[in-house]
Amino acid sequence: MLIGLVSDSHDNLANVQKAVAYFKEKGITTVIHAGDWVAPFAAIALKKGIGREGRLITVFGNNEGEHYYFREVVDKLGIEYYHEAGEVEIAGRKIAVYHGTSDVLTRALVECGKYDLVVTGHTHQAHITPKGKTLHVNPGELAGVLTGKATLAVVDLESMQAELVSL
């Protein structure tokens, strides 16, 4: 099973739409967003793009401004929301999602050995880093403003192989 990973979309609707088009092309209907949406309208666009049956999982980043309205939106759309950090299971894989604002907490999630996949964002630096049985993926920034590159990641949960994609 393929899943899509994004982070740090920072209200860039054009790049959210590019990500949606890529996910549709690859048949990806489960997406994890590691925070820094900023406003809820990008979440609406991403959820609508992957469809009602699609699974969108998210945490807050450090730049969210509309906490109460965001929560209202995600509840109405059926987006799985875990405030600061979350644990989910997809296709038998244990996954932790955390924006990544604390290096100590990020390291703890990656090194504890409990998770098959740890998804973080925050740094805007895309990477795929194996650590023991855990794969740590930061999909980079969907917004493409700090690094000049809009990126996302795709993970095959069967093989635990990941790839970074530039949009």
Tab-separated table of C-alpha atoms in Angstrom:
chain	number	residue	atom	x	y	z
A	1	MET	CA	0.000	0.000	0.000
A	2	LEU	CA	1.280	3.453	-0.954
A	3	ILE	CA	0.690	6.461	1.280
A	4	GLY	CA	1.458	10.115	0.641
A	5	LEU	CA	3.304	12.357	3.065
A	6	VAL	CA	3.273	16.146	3.069
A	7	SER	CA	4.163	18.893	5.498
A	8	ASP	CA	4.512	22.638	5.710
A	9	SER	CA	1.976	23.541	3.033
A	10	HIS	CA	1.704	27.087	4.461
A	11	ASP	CA	-1.492	27.967	2.570
A	12	ASN	CA	0.031	27.277	-0.863
A	13	LEU	CA	-3.139	26.054	-2.569
A	14	ALA	CA	-1.479	25.733	-5.963
A	15	ASN	CA	0.995	23.214	-4.545
A	16	VAL	CA	-1.728	21.421	-2.585
A	17	GLN	CA	-3.520	20.946	-5.916
A	18	LYS	CA	-0.293	19.656	-7.512
A	19	ALA	CA	0.063	17.158	-4.663
A	20	VAL	CA	-3.558	16.058	-5.107
A	21	ALA	CA	-2.966	15.525	-8.846
A	22	TYR	CA	0.144	13.456	-8.093
A	23	PHE	CA	-1.668	11.335	-5.502
A	24	LYS	CA	-4.556	10.716	-7.915
A	25	GLU	CA	-2.124	9.710	-10.666
A	26	LYS	CA	-0.479	7.172	-8.318
A	27	GLY	CA	-3.767	5.916	-6.836
A	28	ILE	CA	-2.864	7.179	-3.351
A	29	THR	CA	-5.893	7.716	-1.119
A	30	THR	CA	-4.200	7.875	2.296
A	31	VAL	CA	-2.230	11.022	3.072
A	32	ILE	CA	-0.467	12.188	6.225
A	33	HIS	CA	0.164	15.915	6.722
A	34	ALA	CA	2.749	16.703	9.415
A	35	GLY	CA	1.505	20.203	10.192
A	36	ASP	CA	1.908	23.861	9.303
A	37	TRP	CA	-1.204	24.154	7.216
A	38	VAL	CA	-1.597	27.709	8.612
A	39	ALA	CA	-5.313	28.108	7.718
A	40	PRO	CA	-7.936	25.386	7.253
A	41	PHE	CA	-8.744	26.013	3.586
A	42	ALA	CA	-5.720	23.983	2.421
A	43	ALA	CA	-6.988	21.036	4.485
A	44	ILE	CA	-10.366	21.362	2.774
A	45	ALA	CA	-8.709	21.285	-0.658
A	46	LEU	CA	-6.529	18.281	0.173
A	47	LYS	CA	-9.396	16.271	1.678
A	48	LYS	CA	-11.698	17.046	-1.252
A	49	GLY	CA	-8.901	16.095	-3.615
A	50	ILE	CA	-8.371	12.628	-2.156
A	51	GLY	CA	-12.115	12.117	-1.844
A	52	ARG	CA	-14.616	11.290	0.833
A	53	GLU	CA	-13.335	7.717	1.068
A	54	GLY	CA	-9.720	8.914	1.254
A	55	ARG	CA	-7.962	9.007	4.608
A	56	LEU	CA	-6.299	12.269	5.651
A	57	ILE	CA	-4.357	12.249	8.915
A	58	THR	CA	-2.854	15.412	10.399
A	59	VAL	CA	-1.244	17.107	13.364
A	60	PHE	CA	-0.831	20.792	14.102
A	61	GLY	CA	2.421	22.563	13.381
A	62	ASN	CA	3.772	25.679	15.020
A	63	ASN	CA	2.218	28.089	12.482
A	64	GLU	CA	-1.457	27.175	12.721
A	65	GLY	CA	-3.562	30.258	13.357
A	66	GLU	CA	-7.165	29.064	13.328
A	67	HIS	CA	-7.206	26.324	15.982
A	68	TYR	CA	-10.929	26.332	16.765
A	69	TYR	CA	-12.148	26.724	13.189
A	70	PHE	CA	-9.561	24.216	11.980
A	71	ARG	CA	-10.909	21.655	14.460
A	72	GLU	CA	-14.463	22.361	13.282
A	73	VAL	CA	-13.424	21.879	9.637
A	74	VAL	CA	-11.531	18.631	10.211
A	75	ASP	CA	-14.394	17.191	12.240
A	76	LYS	CA	-16.930	17.985	9.494
A	77	LEU	CA	-14.735	16.516	6.760
A	78	GLY	CA	-13.725	13.379	8.639
A	79	ILE	CA	-10.044	14.291	8.746
A	80	GLU	CA	-8.172	12.389	11.462
A	81	TYR	CA	-6.676	15.053	13.672
A	82	TYR	CA	-4.147	14.523	16.459
A	83	HIS	CA	-3.325	17.841	18.054
A	84	GLU	CA	0.461	17.882	18.519
A	85	ALA	CA	1.362	14.267	17.815
A	86	GLY	CA	-0.451	11.114	16.840
A	87	GLU	CA	-0.141	7.375	16.457
A	88	VAL	CA	-1.941	5.510	13.707
A	89	GLU	CA	-1.864	2.064	12.217
A	90	ILE	CA	-2.076	1.640	8.467
A	91	ALA	CA	-1.723	-1.697	6.697
A	92	GLY	CA	-0.339	-3.246	9.891
A	93	ARG	CA	2.361	-0.581	10.266
A	94	LYS	CA	2.683	1.561	13.395
A	95	ILE	CA	3.172	5.186	12.437
A	96	ALA	CA	3.957	8.244	14.563
A	97	VAL	CA	3.179	11.719	13.235
A	98	TYR	CA	4.698	14.803	14.849
A	99	HIS	CA	5.420	18.220	13.378
A	100	GLY	CA	8.979	18.106	14.678
A	101	THR	CA	9.435	21.283	16.672
A	102	SER	CA	11.518	19.518	19.332
A	103	ASP	CA	14.630	17.633	18.269
A	104	VAL	CA	14.537	15.729	21.570
A	105	LEU	CA	11.002	14.454	20.960
A	106	THR	CA	11.747	13.667	17.316
A	107	ARG	CA	14.792	11.603	18.312
A	108	ALA	CA	12.776	9.815	21.000
A	109	LEU	CA	10.089	8.804	18.501
A	110	VAL	CA	12.640	7.600	15.960
A	111	GLU	CA	14.903	5.775	18.411
A	112	CYS	CA	12.325	4.148	20.716
A	113	GLY	CA	11.806	1.224	18.329
A	114	LYS	CA	8.014	1.277	18.674
A	115	TYR	CA	7.261	2.647	15.198
A	116	ASP	CA	7.771	1.376	11.678
A	117	LEU	CA	7.471	4.920	10.323
A	118	VAL	CA	7.939	8.330	11.930
A	119	VAL	CA	6.688	11.293	9.900
A	120	THR	CA	7.876	14.791	10.784
A	121	GLY	CA	8.084	18.182	9.121
A	122	HIS	CA	9.020	21.605	10.511
A	123	THR	CA	12.590	21.874	9.182
A	124	HIS	CA	11.494	22.092	5.521
A	125	GLN	CA	14.426	19.747	4.797
A	126	ALA	CA	13.298	16.603	3.005
A	127	HIS	CA	14.970	13.369	4.047
A	128	ILE	CA	14.484	9.632	4.309
A	129	THR	CA	16.494	8.193	7.185
A	130	PRO	CA	16.401	4.559	8.340
A	131	LYS	CA	17.179	3.996	12.026
A	132	GLY	CA	17.022	0.358	13.060
A	133	LYS	CA	13.555	-0.926	12.157
A	134	THR	CA	12.185	2.613	11.940
A	135	LEU	CA	12.021	4.732	8.821
A	136	HIS	CA	12.059	8.473	9.545
A	137	VAL	CA	10.658	10.597	6.729
A	138	ASN	CA	10.416	14.348	6.499
A	139	PRO	CA	8.676	15.092	3.182
A	140	GLY	CA	10.127	18.600	3.120
A	141	GLU	CA	7.946	21.571	2.383
A	142	LEU	CA	4.926	21.447	0.144
A	143	ALA	CA	4.888	25.250	0.066
A	144	GLY	CA	8.323	25.466	-1.551
A	145	VAL	CA	9.073	28.873	-0.042
A	146	LEU	CA	12.118	28.372	2.183
A	147	THR	CA	14.076	25.884	0.106
A	148	GLY	CA	12.688	26.883	-3.275
A	149	LYS	CA	11.578	23.265	-3.829
A	150	ALA	CA	8.073	21.946	-3.249
A	151	THR	CA	8.346	18.308	-2.205
A	152	LEU	CA	6.311	15.421	-0.890
A	153	ALA	CA	7.076	11.792	-0.115
A	154	VAL	CA	5.525	8.452	-0.952
A	155	VAL	CA	6.006	5.388	1.241
A	156	ASP	CA	5.284	1.806	0.231
A	157	LEU	CA	4.154	0.268	3.515
A	158	GLU	CA	4.717	-3.269	2.260
A	159	SER	CA	8.401	-2.833	1.387
A	160	MET	CA	8.986	0.182	3.684
A	161	GLN	CA	10.659	1.978	0.794
A	162	ALA	CA	10.190	5.728	0.475
A	163	GLU	CA	10.768	8.226	-2.272
A	164	LEU	CA	10.918	12.014	-2.308
A	165	VAL	CA	9.043	13.736	-5.123
A	166	SER	CA	9.656	17.292	-6.361
A	167	LEU	CA	6.587	19.040	-7.714
